[in-house]
Structure formats: structure tokens, C-alpha cells
CSV table of N, CA and C in Angstrom, one decimal:
chain,number,residue,atom,x,y,z
A,1,MET,N,-36.2,-17.3,-28.2
A,1,MET,CA,-35.2,-16.3,-28.6
A,1,MET,C,-35.8,-14.9,-28.4
A,2,LYS,N,-37.0,-14.7,-28.8
A,2,LYS,CA,-37.7,-13.4,-28.7
A,2,LYS,C,-37.7,-13.0,-27.3
A,3,LYS,N,-38.0,-13.9,-26.4
A,3,LYS,CA,-38.0,-13.6,-24.9
A,3,LYS,C,-36.7,-13.1,-24.4
A,4,ASN,N,-35.6,-13.8,-24.9
A,4,ASN,CA,-34.2,-13.3,-24.5
A,4,ASN,C,-33.9,-11.9,-25.0
A,5,LYS,N,-34.3,-11.7,-26.3
A,5,LYS,CA,-34.0,-10.4,-26.9
A,5,LYS,C,-34.8,-9.3,-26.2
A,6,THR,N,-36.0,-9.6,-25.8
A,6,THR,CA,-36.8,-8.6,-25.0
A,6,THR,C,-36.2,-8.3,-23.7
A,7,LEU,N,-35.7,-9.4,-23.0
A,7,LEU,CA,-35.1,-9.2,-21.7
A,7,LEU,C,-33.8,-8.4,-21.9
A,8,ILE,N,-33.0,-8.7,-22.9
A,8,ILE,CA,-31.8,-8.0,-23.1
A,8,ILE,C,-32.1,-6.5,-23.3
A,9,LEU,N,-33.1,-6.2,-24.2
A,9,LEU,CA,-33.4,-4.8,-24.4
A,9,LEU,C,-33.9,-4.1,-23.1
A,10,ALA,N,-34.7,-4.8,-22.4
A,10,ALA,CA,-35.3,-4.2,-21.2
A,10,ALA,C,-34.2,-3.9,-20.2
A,11,LEU,N,-33.3,-4.9,-20.0
A,11,LEU,CA,-32.2,-4.7,-19.0
A,11,LEU,C,-31.3,-3.6,-19.5
A,12,ALA,N,-31.0,-3.6,-20.8
A,12,ALA,CA,-30.1,-2.5,-21.3
A,12,ALA,C,-30.7,-1.1,-21.1
A,13,ALA,N,-32.0,-1.0,-21.3
A,13,ALA,CA,-32.7,0.3,-21.1
A,13,ALA,C,-32.7,0.7,-19.6
A,14,SER,N,-32.9,-0.3,-18.8
A,14,SER,CA,-33.0,0.0,-17.3
A,14,SER,C,-31.6,0.4,-16.8
A,15,VAL,N,-30.6,-0.3,-17.2
A,15,VAL,CA,-29.2,0.0,-16.7
A,15,VAL,C,-28.7,1.3,-17.3
A,16,ALA,N,-29.1,1.6,-18.5
A,16,ALA,CA,-28.7,2.8,-19.1
A,16,ALA,C,-29.1,4.1,-18.3
A,17,THR,N,-30.3,3.9,-17.6
A,17,THR,CA,-30.7,5.1,-16.9
A,17,THR,C,-29.9,5.3,-15.7
A,18,LEU,N,-29.1,4.3,-15.2
A,18,LEU,CA,-28.2,4.5,-14.1
A,18,LEU,C,-26.9,5.3,-14.4
A,19,GLY,N,-26.6,5.3,-15.6
A,19,GLY,CA,-25.2,5.8,-16.0
A,19,GLY,C,-25.0,7.3,-15.9
A,20,VAL,N,-26.1,8.1,-16.0
A,20,VAL,CA,-25.9,9.6,-16.0
A,20,VAL,C,-26.3,10.2,-14.7
A,21,GLY,N,-26.7,9.5,-13.7
A,21,GLY,CA,-27.2,10.0,-12.5
A,21,GLY,C,-26.2,10.8,-11.7
A,22,GLY,N,-26.7,11.6,-10.7
A,22,GLY,CA,-25.8,12.3,-9.9
A,22,GLY,C,-25.2,13.5,-10.5
A,23,THR,N,-25.9,14.3,-11.3
A,23,THR,CA,-25.3,15.3,-12.0
A,23,THR,C,-25.4,16.7,-11.3
A,24,ALA,N,-25.9,16.7,-10.2
A,24,ALA,CA,-26.0,18.0,-9.5
A,24,ALA,C,-24.7,18.4,-8.8
A,25,ILE,N,-23.8,18.9,-9.6
A,25,ILE,CA,-22.4,19.1,-9.2
A,25,ILE,C,-22.4,20.1,-8.0
A,26,ALA,N,-23.1,21.2,-8.1
A,26,ALA,CA,-23.0,22.2,-7.0
A,26,ALA,C,-23.5,21.7,-5.7
A,27,GLN,N,-24.4,20.7,-5.7
A,27,GLN,CA,-24.9,20.2,-4.5
A,27,GLN,C,-24.1,19.0,-3.9
A,28,GLY,N,-23.3,18.4,-4.8
A,28,GLY,CA,-22.6,17.2,-4.3
A,28,GLY,C,-21.5,17.7,-3.3
A,29,GLN,N,-21.2,16.8,-2.4
A,29,GLN,CA,-20.1,17.1,-1.4
A,29,GLN,C,-19.5,15.8,-1.0
A,30,SER,N,-18.2,15.9,-0.7
A,30,SER,CA,-17.5,14.7,-0.3
A,30,SER,C,-18.0,14.2,1.0
A,31,GLU,N,-18.3,15.1,1.9
A,31,GLU,CA,-19.0,14.7,3.2
A,31,GLU,C,-20.3,15.3,3.2
A,32,ARG,N,-21.3,14.5,3.4
A,32,ARG,CA,-22.7,14.9,3.3
A,32,ARG,C,-22.9,16.1,4.3
A,33,GLY,N,-23.4,17.2,3.7
A,33,GLY,CA,-23.6,18.4,4.5
A,33,GLY,C,-22.4,19.3,4.7
A,34,ALA,N,-21.3,18.9,4.2
A,34,ALA,CA,-20.1,19.8,4.4
A,34,ALA,C,-20.1,21.0,3.4
A,35,ASP,N,-19.4,22.0,3.8
A,35,ASP,CA,-19.3,23.2,3.0
A,35,ASP,C,-18.4,22.8,1.8
A,36,MET,N,-18.7,23.5,0.6
A,36,MET,CA,-17.9,23.2,-0.6
A,36,MET,C,-17.4,24.5,-1.1
A,37,THR,N,-16.1,24.6,-1.4
A,37,THR,CA,-15.5,25.8,-2.1
A,37,THR,C,-15.7,25.6,-3.6
A,38,ARG,N,-15.4,26.8,-4.2
A,38,ARG,CA,-15.5,26.8,-5.7
A,38,ARG,C,-14.4,25.8,-6.3
A,39,ALA,N,-13.3,25.8,-5.7
A,39,ALA,CA,-12.2,24.9,-6.1
A,39,ALA,C,-12.6,23.4,-6.0
A,40,ASP,N,-13.3,23.1,-4.9
A,40,ASP,CA,-13.8,21.8,-4.7
A,40,ASP,C,-14.8,21.4,-5.8
A,41,ALA,N,-15.7,22.4,-6.1
A,41,ALA,CA,-16.7,22.1,-7.1
A,41,ALA,C,-16.0,21.9,-8.5
A,42,GLU,N,-15.0,22.6,-8.8
A,42,GLU,CA,-14.3,22.4,-10.0
A,42,GLU,C,-13.6,21.1,-10.1
A,43,ALA,N,-13.0,20.7,-9.0
A,43,ALA,CA,-12.3,19.4,-8.9
A,43,ALA,C,-13.3,18.2,-9.1
A,44,ARG,N,-14.5,18.4,-8.4
A,44,ARG,CA,-15.5,17.3,-8.5
A,44,ARG,C,-16.0,17.3,-10.0
A,45,ALA,N,-16.2,18.4,-10.6
A,45,ALA,CA,-16.7,18.4,-12.0
A,45,ALA,C,-15.7,17.7,-12.9
A,46,THR,N,-14.4,18.0,-12.7
A,46,THR,CA,-13.4,17.3,-13.5
A,46,THR,C,-13.4,15.8,-13.3
A,47,ALA,N,-13.5,15.4,-12.0
A,47,ALA,CA,-13.5,13.9,-11.7
A,47,ALA,C,-14.8,13.3,-12.3
A,48,ARG,N,-15.9,14.0,-12.2
A,48,ARG,CA,-17.2,13.4,-12.7
A,48,ARG,C,-17.1,13.3,-14.2
A,49,PHE,N,-16.6,14.4,-14.9
A,49,PHE,CA,-16.5,14.3,-16.3
A,49,PHE,C,-15.6,13.1,-16.8
A,50,GLU,N,-14.5,12.9,-16.1
A,50,GLU,CA,-13.7,11.8,-16.5
A,50,GLU,C,-14.4,10.5,-16.3
A,51,ARG,N,-15.2,10.3,-15.3
A,51,ARG,CA,-16.0,9.1,-15.1
A,51,ARG,C,-17.0,8.9,-16.2
A,52,MET,N,-17.7,10.0,-16.6
A,52,MET,CA,-18.7,10.0,-17.5
A,52,MET,C,-18.2,9.8,-19.0
A,53,ASP,N,-17.0,10.3,-19.2
A,53,ASP,CA,-16.4,10.1,-20.6
A,53,ASP,C,-15.9,8.7,-20.7
A,54,ALA,N,-16.8,7.8,-20.9
A,54,ALA,CA,-16.4,6.4,-20.8
A,54,ALA,C,-15.4,5.9,-21.9
A,55,ASN,N,-15.5,6.6,-23.1
A,55,ASN,CA,-14.6,6.2,-24.1
A,55,ASN,C,-13.3,7.1,-24.2
A,56,SER,N,-13.2,8.0,-23.3
A,56,SER,CA,-12.0,8.9,-23.2
A,56,SER,C,-11.8,9.7,-24.4
A,57,ASP,N,-12.8,10.2,-25.1
A,57,ASP,CA,-12.6,11.0,-26.3
A,57,ASP,C,-12.7,12.5,-26.1
A,58,GLY,N,-12.9,12.9,-24.8
A,58,GLY,CA,-12.9,14.3,-24.5
A,58,GLY,C,-14.2,15.0,-24.5
A,59,VAL,N,-15.3,14.2,-24.8
A,59,VAL,CA,-16.6,14.7,-24.8
A,59,VAL,C,-17.6,13.7,-24.2
A,60,ILE,N,-18.7,14.1,-23.7
A,60,ILE,CA,-19.7,13.2,-23.2
A,60,ILE,C,-20.8,13.3,-24.3
A,61,ASN,N,-21.2,12.2,-24.8
A,61,ASN,CA,-22.2,12.1,-25.8
A,61,ASN,C,-22.9,10.7,-25.8
A,62,GLU,N,-23.7,10.4,-26.8
A,62,GLU,CA,-24.4,9.2,-26.9
A,62,GLU,C,-23.4,8.0,-26.9
A,63,ALA,N,-22.2,8.1,-27.5
A,63,ALA,CA,-21.3,7.0,-27.6
A,63,ALA,C,-20.8,6.6,-26.2
A,64,ASP,N,-20.7,7.6,-25.3
A,64,ASP,CA,-20.3,7.3,-23.9
A,64,ASP,C,-21.4,6.5,-23.2
A,65,ARG,N,-22.6,6.9,-23.4
A,65,ARG,CA,-23.8,6.3,-22.8
A,65,ARG,C,-23.9,4.8,-23.3
A,66,GLU,N,-23.6,4.6,-24.6
A,66,GLU,CA,-23.7,3.3,-25.1
A,66,GLU,C,-22.5,2.5,-24.6
A,67,ALA,N,-21.3,3.1,-24.4
A,67,ALA,CA,-20.2,2.3,-23.9
A,67,ALA,C,-20.5,1.9,-22.4
A,68,ARG,N,-21.1,2.8,-21.6
A,68,ARG,CA,-21.4,2.4,-20.2
A,68,ARG,C,-22.5,1.3,-20.2
A,69,ALA,N,-23.5,1.4,-21.1
A,69,ALA,CA,-24.5,0.4,-21.1
A,69,ALA,C,-23.9,-1.0,-21.6
A,70,ARG,N,-23.0,-0.9,-22.5
A,70,ARG,CA,-22.3,-2.1,-23.0
A,70,ARG,C,-21.5,-2.8,-21.9
A,71,ALA,N,-20.8,-1.9,-21.1
A,71,ALA,CA,-20.0,-2.4,-20.0
A,71,ALA,C,-20.9,-3.1,-19.0
A,72,ARG,N,-22.0,-2.4,-18.6
A,72,ARG,CA,-22.9,-3.0,-17.7
A,72,ARG,C,-23.5,-4.3,-18.2
A,73,PHE,N,-23.8,-4.4,-19.5
A,73,PHE,CA,-24.4,-5.6,-20.1
A,73,PHE,C,-23.3,-6.7,-20.0
A,74,ASP,N,-22.1,-6.4,-20.4
A,74,ASP,CA,-21.0,-7.4,-20.3
A,74,ASP,C,-20.8,-7.9,-18.9
A,75,GLU,N,-20.9,-7.0,-17.9
A,75,GLU,CA,-20.7,-7.4,-16.5
A,75,GLU,C,-21.9,-8.3,-16.1
A,76,ALA,N,-23.1,-8.1,-16.6
A,76,ALA,CA,-24.2,-8.9,-16.2
A,76,ALA,C,-24.2,-10.2,-16.9
A,77,ASP,N,-23.6,-10.3,-18.1
A,77,ASP,CA,-23.5,-11.5,-18.9
A,77,ASP,C,-22.4,-12.4,-18.4
A,78,ALA,N,-22.7,-13.1,-17.3
A,78,ALA,CA,-21.7,-13.9,-16.5
A,78,ALA,C,-21.0,-14.9,-17.4
A,79,ASN,N,-21.7,-15.6,-18.3
A,79,ASN,CA,-21.1,-16.6,-19.1
A,79,ASN,C,-20.5,-16.1,-20.4
A,80,GLY,N,-20.7,-14.8,-20.7
A,80,GLY,CA,-20.1,-14.2,-21.9
A,80,GLY,C,-20.7,-14.6,-23.2
A,81,ASP,N,-21.9,-15.1,-23.2
A,81,ASP,CA,-22.5,-15.6,-24.5
A,81,ASP,C,-23.3,-14.6,-25.3
A,82,GLY,N,-23.3,-13.3,-24.8
A,82,GLY,CA,-23.9,-12.3,-25.5
A,82,GLY,C,-25.4,-12.2,-25.3
A,83,ALA,N,-26.0,-13.0,-24.4
A,83,ALA,CA,-27.4,-13.0,-24.1
A,83,ALA,C,-27.5,-13.1,-22.6
A,84,LEU,N,-28.5,-12.4,-22.0
A,84,LEU,CA,-28.8,-12.5,-20.6
A,84,LEU,C,-29.9,-13.5,-20.3
A,85,THR,N,-29.6,-14.4,-19.4
A,85,THR,CA,-30.7,-15.3,-18.9
A,85,THR,C,-31.4,-14.5,-17.8
A,86,PHE,N,-32.5,-15.1,-17.4
A,86,PHE,CA,-33.2,-14.5,-16.3
A,86,PHE,C,-32.3,-14.5,-15.0
A,87,ALA,N,-31.6,-15.6,-14.8
A,87,ALA,CA,-30.7,-15.7,-13.6
A,87,ALA,C,-29.7,-14.6,-13.7
A,88,GLU,N,-29.0,-14.4,-14.8
A,88,GLU,CA,-28.0,-13.4,-14.9
A,88,GLU,C,-28.6,-12.0,-14.7
A,89,SER,N,-29.8,-11.8,-15.2
A,89,SER,CA,-30.5,-10.5,-15.0
A,89,SER,C,-30.8,-10.2,-13.5
A,90,GLN,N,-31.3,-11.3,-12.8
A,90,GLN,CA,-31.6,-11.1,-11.4
A,90,GLN,C,-30.3,-10.9,-10.6
A,91,ALA,N,-29.2,-11.6,-11.0
A,91,ALA,CA,-28.0,-11.5,-10.2
A,91,ALA,C,-27.4,-10.1,-10.4
A,92,ALA,N,-27.5,-9.5,-11.6
A,92,ALA,CA,-27.1,-8.1,-11.8
A,92,ALA,C,-27.9,-7.2,-11.0
A,93,ARG,N,-29.2,-7.4,-11.0
A,93,ARG,CA,-30.1,-6.5,-10.2
A,93,ARG,C,-29.8,-6.6,-8.7
A,94,GLU,N,-29.5,-7.8,-8.2
A,94,GLU,CA,-29.1,-7.9,-6.8
A,94,GLU,C,-27.8,-7.2,-6.5
A,95,ALA,N,-26.9,-7.4,-7.4
A,95,ALA,CA,-25.6,-6.7,-7.2
A,95,ALA,C,-25.7,-5.2,-7.1
A,96,THR,N,-26.5,-4.7,-8.0
A,96,THR,CA,-26.8,-3.2,-8.0
A,96,THR,C,-27.5,-2.8,-6.7
A,97,LYS,N,-28.4,-3.6,-6.3
A,97,LYS,CA,-29.2,-3.3,-5.0
A,97,LYS,C,-28.2,-3.3,-3.8
A,98,GLU,N,-27.3,-4.3,-3.8
A,98,GLU,CA,-26.3,-4.4,-2.7
A,98,GLU,C,-25.4,-3.2,-2.7
A,99,MET,N,-24.9,-2.8,-3.9
A,99,MET,CA,-24.0,-1.7,-4.1
A,99,MET,C,-24.7,-0.4,-3.5
A,100,ARG,N,-26.0,-0.2,-3.9
A,100,ARG,CA,-26.7,1.0,-3.4
A,100,ARG,C,-26.8,1.0,-1.9
A,101,GLN,N,-27.1,-0.2,-1.3
A,101,GLN,CA,-27.2,-0.3,0.1
A,101,GLN,C,-25.9,0.0,0.8
A,102,GLU,N,-24.8,-0.4,0.2
A,102,GLU,CA,-23.5,-0.1,0.8
A,102,GLU,C,-23.2,1.4,0.8
A,103,ARG,N,-23.6,2.0,-0.4
A,103,ARG,CA,-23.4,3.5,-0.5
A,103,ARG,C,-24.2,4.2,0.5
A,104,ARG,N,-25.5,3.7,0.7
A,104,ARG,CA,-26.4,4.3,1.6
A,104,ARG,C,-25.8,4.2,3.0
A,105,ALA,N,-25.3,3.0,3.4
A,105,ALA,CA,-24.7,2.8,4.7
A,105,ALA,C,-23.5,3.7,4.9
A,106,GLU,N,-22.7,3.9,3.9
A,106,GLU,CA,-21.5,4.8,4.0
A,106,GLU,C,-22.0,6.2,4.3
A,107,ARG,N,-23.1,6.6,3.8
A,107,ARG,CA,-23.6,8.0,4.0
A,107,ARG,C,-24.4,8.1,5.3
A,108,GLY,N,-24.4,7.0,6.1
A,108,GLY,CA,-25.1,7.1,7.4
A,108,GLY,C,-26.5,6.7,7.2
A,109,GLY,N,-26.9,6.0,6.2
A,109,GLY,CA,-28.3,5.6,6.0
A,109,GLY,C,-29.2,6.6,5.4
A,110,GLU,N,-28.6,7.8,5.1
A,110,GLU,CA,-29.4,8.8,4.5
A,110,GLU,C,-29.6,8.5,3.0
A,111,GLY,N,-30.8,8.6,2.5
A,111,GLY,CA,-31.1,8.4,1.1
A,111,GLY,C,-31.2,9.7,0.4
A,112,ARG,N,-31.4,9.7,-0.9
A,112,ARG,CA,-31.6,10.9,-1.6
A,112,ARG,C,-32.9,10.7,-2.4
A,113,ARG,N,-34.0,10.6,-1.6
A,113,ARG,CA,-35.3,10.3,-2.2
A,113,ARG,C,-35.6,11.3,-3.4
A,114,GLY,N,-36.0,10.7,-4.5
A,114,GLY,CA,-36.5,11.5,-5.6
A,114,GLY,C,-35.4,12.3,-6.3
A,115,HIS,N,-34.1,12.1,-6.1
A,115,HIS,CA,-33.1,12.9,-6.7
A,115,HIS,C,-33.1,12.7,-8.3
A,116,ARG,N,-33.8,11.7,-8.8
A,116,ARG,CA,-33.8,11.5,-10.2
A,116,ARG,C,-35.2,11.6,-10.8
A,117,MET,N,-36.1,12.0,-10.0
A,117,MET,CA,-37.5,12.0,-10.4
A,117,MET,C,-37.7,12.7,-11.8
A,118,GLY,N,-38.2,11.9,-12.7
A,118,GLY,CA,-38.5,12.5,-14.0
A,118,GLY,C,-37.3,12.9,-14.9
A,119,ARG,N,-36.1,12.5,-14.5
A,119,ARG,CA,-34.9,12.8,-15.3
A,119,ARG,C,-34.2,11.5,-15.6
A,120,ARG,N,-34.7,10.7,-16.4
A,120,ARG,CA,-34.0,9.4,-16.7
A,120,ARG,C,-33.1,9.6,-17.9
A,121,GLY,N,-31.8,9.4,-17.6
A,121,GLY,CA,-30.8,9.3,-18.7
A,121,GLY,C,-30.7,10.4,-19.7
A,122,GLY,N,-29.8,10.2,-20.6
A,122,GLY,CA,-29.7,11.0,-21.8
A,122,GLY,C,-29.5,12.5,-21.8
A,123,MET,N,-29.5,13.0,-23.1
A,123,MET,CA,-29.4,14.4,-23.3
A,123,MET,C,-30.7,15.1,-23.6
A,124,GLY,N,-31.8,14.4,-23.2
A,124,GLY,CA,-33.1,14.9,-23.5
A,124,GLY,C,-33.5,16.1,-22.8
A,125,GLY,N,-32.9,16.4,-21.7
A,125,GLY,CA,-33.3,17.6,-20.9
A,125,GLY,C,-32.5,17.6,-19.6
A,126,GLY,N,-32.8,18.6,-18.8
A,126,GLY,CA,-32.2,18.7,-17.5
A,126,GLY,C,-30.8,19.3,-17.6
A,127,MET,N,-30.0,19.0,-16.6
A,127,MET,CA,-28.6,19.6,-16.5
A,127,MET,C,-27.8,19.2,-17.7
A,128,MET,N,-27.8,18.0,-18.2
A,128,MET,CA,-27.0,17.6,-19.3
A,128,MET,C,-27.2,18.4,-20.6
A,129,SER,N,-28.5,18.7,-20.9
A,129,SER,CA,-28.7,19.5,-22.1
A,129,SER,C,-28.4,20.9,-21.9
A,130,GLN,N,-28.5,21.4,-20.7
A,130,GLN,CA,-28.2,22.8,-20.4
A,130,GLN,C,-26.7,23.0,-20.4
A,131,ALA,N,-25.9,22.0,-20.1
A,131,ALA,CA,-24.5,22.1,-20.2
A,131,ALA,C,-23.9,22.1,-21.6
A,132,ASP,N,-24.7,21.6,-22.5
A,132,ASP,CA,-24.3,21.6,-24.0
A,132,ASP,C,-24.5,23.0,-24.5
A,133,ALA,N,-23.5,23.9,-24.2
A,133,ALA,CA,-23.6,25.3,-24.5
A,133,ALA,C,-23.8,25.6,-26.0
A,134,ASN,N,-23.1,24.8,-26.9
A,134,ASN,CA,-23.2,25.1,-28.3
A,134,ASN,C,-24.2,24.1,-29.0
A,135,SER,N,-24.9,23.4,-28.3
A,135,SER,CA,-26.0,22.5,-28.8
A,135,SER,C,-25.6,21.6,-29.9
A,136,ASP,N,-24.3,21.0,-29.8
A,136,ASP,CA,-23.9,20.1,-30.8
A,136,ASP,C,-24.1,18.6,-30.4
A,137,GLY,N,-24.8,18.4,-29.3
A,137,GLY,CA,-25.1,17.0,-28.9
A,137,GLY,C,-24.0,16.4,-28.1
A,138,ALA,N,-22.9,17.1,-27.8
A,138,ALA,CA,-21.8,16.6,-27.1
A,138,ALA,C,-21.4,17.7,-26.1
A,139,ILE,N,-20.9,17.2,-24.9
A,139,ILE,CA,-20.5,18.1,-23.8
A,139,ILE,C,-19.0,18.0,-23.7
A,140,SER,N,-18.3,19.1,-23.9
A,140,SER,CA,-16.8,19.1,-23.7
A,140,SER,C,-16.6,19.3,-22.2
A,141,GLN,N,-15.3,19.0,-21.8
A,141,GLN,CA,-15.0,19.2,-20.4
A,141,GLN,C,-15.2,20.7,-20.0
A,142,ALA,N,-14.8,21.6,-20.9
A,142,ALA,CA,-15.0,23.0,-20.6
A,142,ALA,C,-16.5,23.4,-20.4
A,143,GLU,N,-17.3,22.9,-21.3
A,143,GLU,CA,-18.8,23.1,-21.1
A,143,GLU,C,-19.3,22.5,-19.8
A,144,PHE,N,-18.8,21.3,-19.5
A,144,PHE,CA,-19.3,20.6,-18.2
A,144,PHE,C,-18.9,21.4,-17.0
A,145,THR,N,-17.6,21.8,-17.0
A,145,THR,CA,-17.0,22.5,-15.8
A,145,THR,C,-17.7,23.9,-15.7
A,146,SER,N,-17.9,24.6,-16.8
A,146,SER,CA,-18.5,25.9,-16.8
A,146,SER,C,-19.9,25.8,-16.2
A,147,HIS,N,-20.6,24.8,-16.7
A,147,HIS,CA,-22.0,24.6,-16.2
A,147,HIS,C,-22.0,24.3,-14.7
A,148,ALA,N,-21.1,23.5,-14.2
A,148,ALA,CA,-21.0,23.1,-12.8
A,148,ALA,C,-20.7,24.4,-12.0
A,149,LEU,N,-19.8,25.2,-12.5
A,149,LEU,CA,-19.4,26.4,-11.7
A,149,LEU,C,-20.5,27.4,-11.8
A,150,THR,N,-21.3,27.5,-12.8
A,150,THR,CA,-22.5,28.4,-12.9
A,150,THR,C,-23.5,27.9,-11.8
A,151,ARG,N,-23.7,26.6,-11.7
A,151,ARG,CA,-24.6,26.1,-10.7
A,151,ARG,C,-24.0,26.4,-9.3
A,152,PHE,N,-22.7,26.3,-9.1
A,152,PHE,CA,-22.1,26.6,-7.8
A,152,PHE,C,-22.3,28.1,-7.5
A,153,ASP,N,-22.0,28.9,-8.5
A,153,ASP,CA,-22.2,30.4,-8.2
A,153,ASP,C,-23.6,30.8,-7.9
A,154,SER,N,-24.6,30.1,-8.5
A,154,SER,CA,-26.0,30.4,-8.2
A,154,SER,C,-26.4,30.0,-6.8
A,155,ALA,N,-25.7,28.9,-6.3
A,155,ALA,CA,-26.0,28.4,-5.0
A,155,ALA,C,-25.3,29.3,-3.9
A,156,ASP,N,-24.2,29.9,-4.3
A,156,ASP,CA,-23.4,30.7,-3.4
A,156,ASP,C,-24.0,32.1,-3.2
A,157,ALA,N,-25.0,32.1,-2.4
A,157,ALA,CA,-25.9,33.3,-2.2
A,157,ALA,C,-25.1,34.5,-1.8
A,158,ASN,N,-24.1,34.4,-0.9
A,158,ASN,CA,-23.4,35.5,-0.4
A,158,ASN,C,-22.1,35.8,-1.1
A,159,ASN,N,-21.8,35.0,-2.2
A,159,ASN,CA,-20.7,35.2,-3.1
A,159,ASN,C,-19.3,35.2,-2.3
A,160,ASP,N,-19.2,34.3,-1.3
A,160,ASP,CA,-18.0,34.2,-0.6
A,160,ASP,C,-17.1,33.0,-1.1
A,161,GLY,N,-17.5,32.3,-2.1
A,161,GLY,CA,-16.7,31.3,-2.7
A,161,GLY,C,-16.9,29.9,-2.0
A,162,THR,N,-17.9,29.9,-1.1
A,162,THR,CA,-18.2,28.6,-0.4
A,162,THR,C,-19.7,28.4,-0.4
A,163,VAL,N,-20.2,27.2,-0.7
A,163,VAL,CA,-21.6,26.9,-0.6
A,163,VAL,C,-21.8,26.1,0.7
A,164,THR,N,-22.6,26.6,1.5
A,164,THR,CA,-22.9,26.0,2.8
A,164,THR,C,-24.2,25.1,2.6
A,165,ALA,N,-24.4,24.3,3.7
A,165,ALA,CA,-25.6,23.4,3.6
A,165,ALA,C,-26.9,24.2,3.5
A,166,GLU,N,-26.9,25.4,4.2
A,166,GLU,CA,-28.1,26.2,4.2
A,166,GLU,C,-28.3,26.8,2.8
A,167,GLU,N,-27.2,27.2,2.1
A,167,GLU,CA,-27.3,27.7,0.8
A,167,GLU,C,-27.8,26.6,-0.2
A,168,ARG,N,-27.4,25.4,0.0
A,168,ARG,CA,-27.8,24.3,-0.8
A,168,ARG,C,-29.3,24.1,-0.6
A,169,ARG,N,-29.8,24.1,0.6
A,169,ARG,CA,-31.2,23.9,0.9
A,169,ARG,C,-32.0,25.0,0.3
A,170,GLU,N,-31.6,26.2,0.4
A,170,GLU,CA,-32.3,27.3,-0.2
A,170,GLU,C,-32.4,27.2,-1.8
A,171,GLN,N,-31.3,26.8,-2.4
A,171,GLN,CA,-31.3,26.6,-3.8
A,171,GLN,C,-32.2,25.5,-4.2
A,172,ARG,N,-32.2,24.4,-3.5
A,172,ARG,CA,-33.0,23.2,-3.8
A,172,ARG,C,-34.5,23.6,-3.7
A,173,GLN,N,-34.9,24.4,-2.7
A,173,GLN,CA,-36.2,24.8,-2.5
A,173,GLN,C,-36.6,25.7,-3.7
A,174,GLU,N,-35.7,26.6,-4.1
A,174,GLU,CA,-36.0,27.5,-5.2
A,174,GLU,C,-36.2,26.7,-6.5
A,175,ARG,N,-35.4,25.7,-6.8
A,175,ARG,CA,-35.5,24.9,-8.0
A,175,ARG,C,-36.8,24.1,-8.0
A,176,ARG,N,-37.2,23.6,-6.8
A,176,ARG,CA,-38.5,22.9,-6.7
A,176,ARG,C,-39.6,23.8,-7.0
A,177,GLY,N,-39.6,25.0,-6.5
A,177,GLY,CA,-40.6,25.9,-6.8
A,177,GLY,C,-40.7,26.2,-8.3
A,178,GLN,N,-39.6,26.4,-9.0
A,178,GLN,CA,-39.5,26.6,-10.4
A,178,GLN,C,-40.1,25.5,-11.2
A,179,ARG,N,-39.8,24.2,-10.7
A,179,ARG,CA,-40.3,23.1,-11.4
A,179,ARG,C,-41.8,23.0,-11.3
A,180,ARG,N,-42.3,23.3,-10.1
A,180,ARG,CA,-43.8,23.3,-9.9
A,180,ARG,C,-44.5,24.3,-10.8
A,181,ASN,N,-43.9,25.4,-10.9
A,181,ASN,CA,-44.5,26.5,-11.7
A,181,ASN,C,-44.5,26.1,-13.2
A,182,ARG,N,-43.5,25.3,-13.7
A,182,ARG,CA,-43.4,24.9,-15.0
A,182,ARG,C,-44.5,23.8,-15.3
A,183,GLY,N,-44.6,22.9,-14.3
A,183,GLY,CA,-45.5,21.7,-14.5
A,183,GLY,C,-46.9,22.0,-14.2
């Protein structure tokens, strides 16, 4: 029993890290490398917020993270007995791997190496904690969208309302330099 409990906790922790990924709104684009307007960024922020607000209560907080983790656990628990066997765990892992490969193939084989390095889940730091403008531990849609548009505006070097691939590259390099200087 202890072995199953450990496996359940380990799987829950590992899948929880997958739920908050992809938060660089200003850099995301519907077509890899395509220009993005401010209106596109706002629409993407709205769609992403709706996906992240798992319990549809109008805020992103720990309850949403738990709801996503519970849904992933329930999906992995093939026989619905509330415990994961090694076989169920491996099947869930393989399904995730296949899904990632499909997404990678849709993007033309391009990966996003290191896009999550050092930023695993939660409100502990990074973009999510920065978006929590009033520091109440929850992010409203207004806070989320405002932060996404702030990131967009900082990437829009010439203030023309469109972020180009070149502007994204420059912003990425600038942020990498800032992280190196902090670390």
C-alpha cells in the first residue's frame, strides 16, 4: 500500500508541473514565427485564462491547479479504483509522450528546448506571481490579460501594435541576459 501511495504522490506531483506551462503569452503565436498584433495577444490571453481556470470560478489559484491534477489523475486511473498501478502510470506517461510528439510534429518538428527550465508549476515565481498584481494568491482575468499585454508591449520595440519574430528574439535574448545577471 505504501508503494502505491508513493507512486500516486509522485505521479500527481509530476503531472501537476505540466498544468501551468506555456505562459509566455507575448511570445506565443498561432503560427510559429508569425507576427502577432496586440488584439491577437489579448485574444490568446483570454483563451489561455479560460483553459487555466479549471473550476471556472473567474480566478486562477491553487484550487485550479488541484482540479487539473485531479483530472489528470482520474484520466490515468484507468480502472477508476482511486489508485494508480505501475501499468496505469506507464500508460499515462506514454500517452503524454505521444501527445507531445504529435504537437511537435504539427509545429514542423521544432521543439522549445528549455522553455520551462527552472520554472516548475505553481505561483512560486515567474510570470504567474508577477501577474498577481494585488498579491492575493489568485489571478483574475483582468490581472492575467493586463500582464500579457504588458509583456506584449515590452516586446513591441517600435510600438506599432505588432510583435514580429525579430522583436520576440530580441526580447528573449534580453530576458536571458537578465536571468544570467540574477543567477
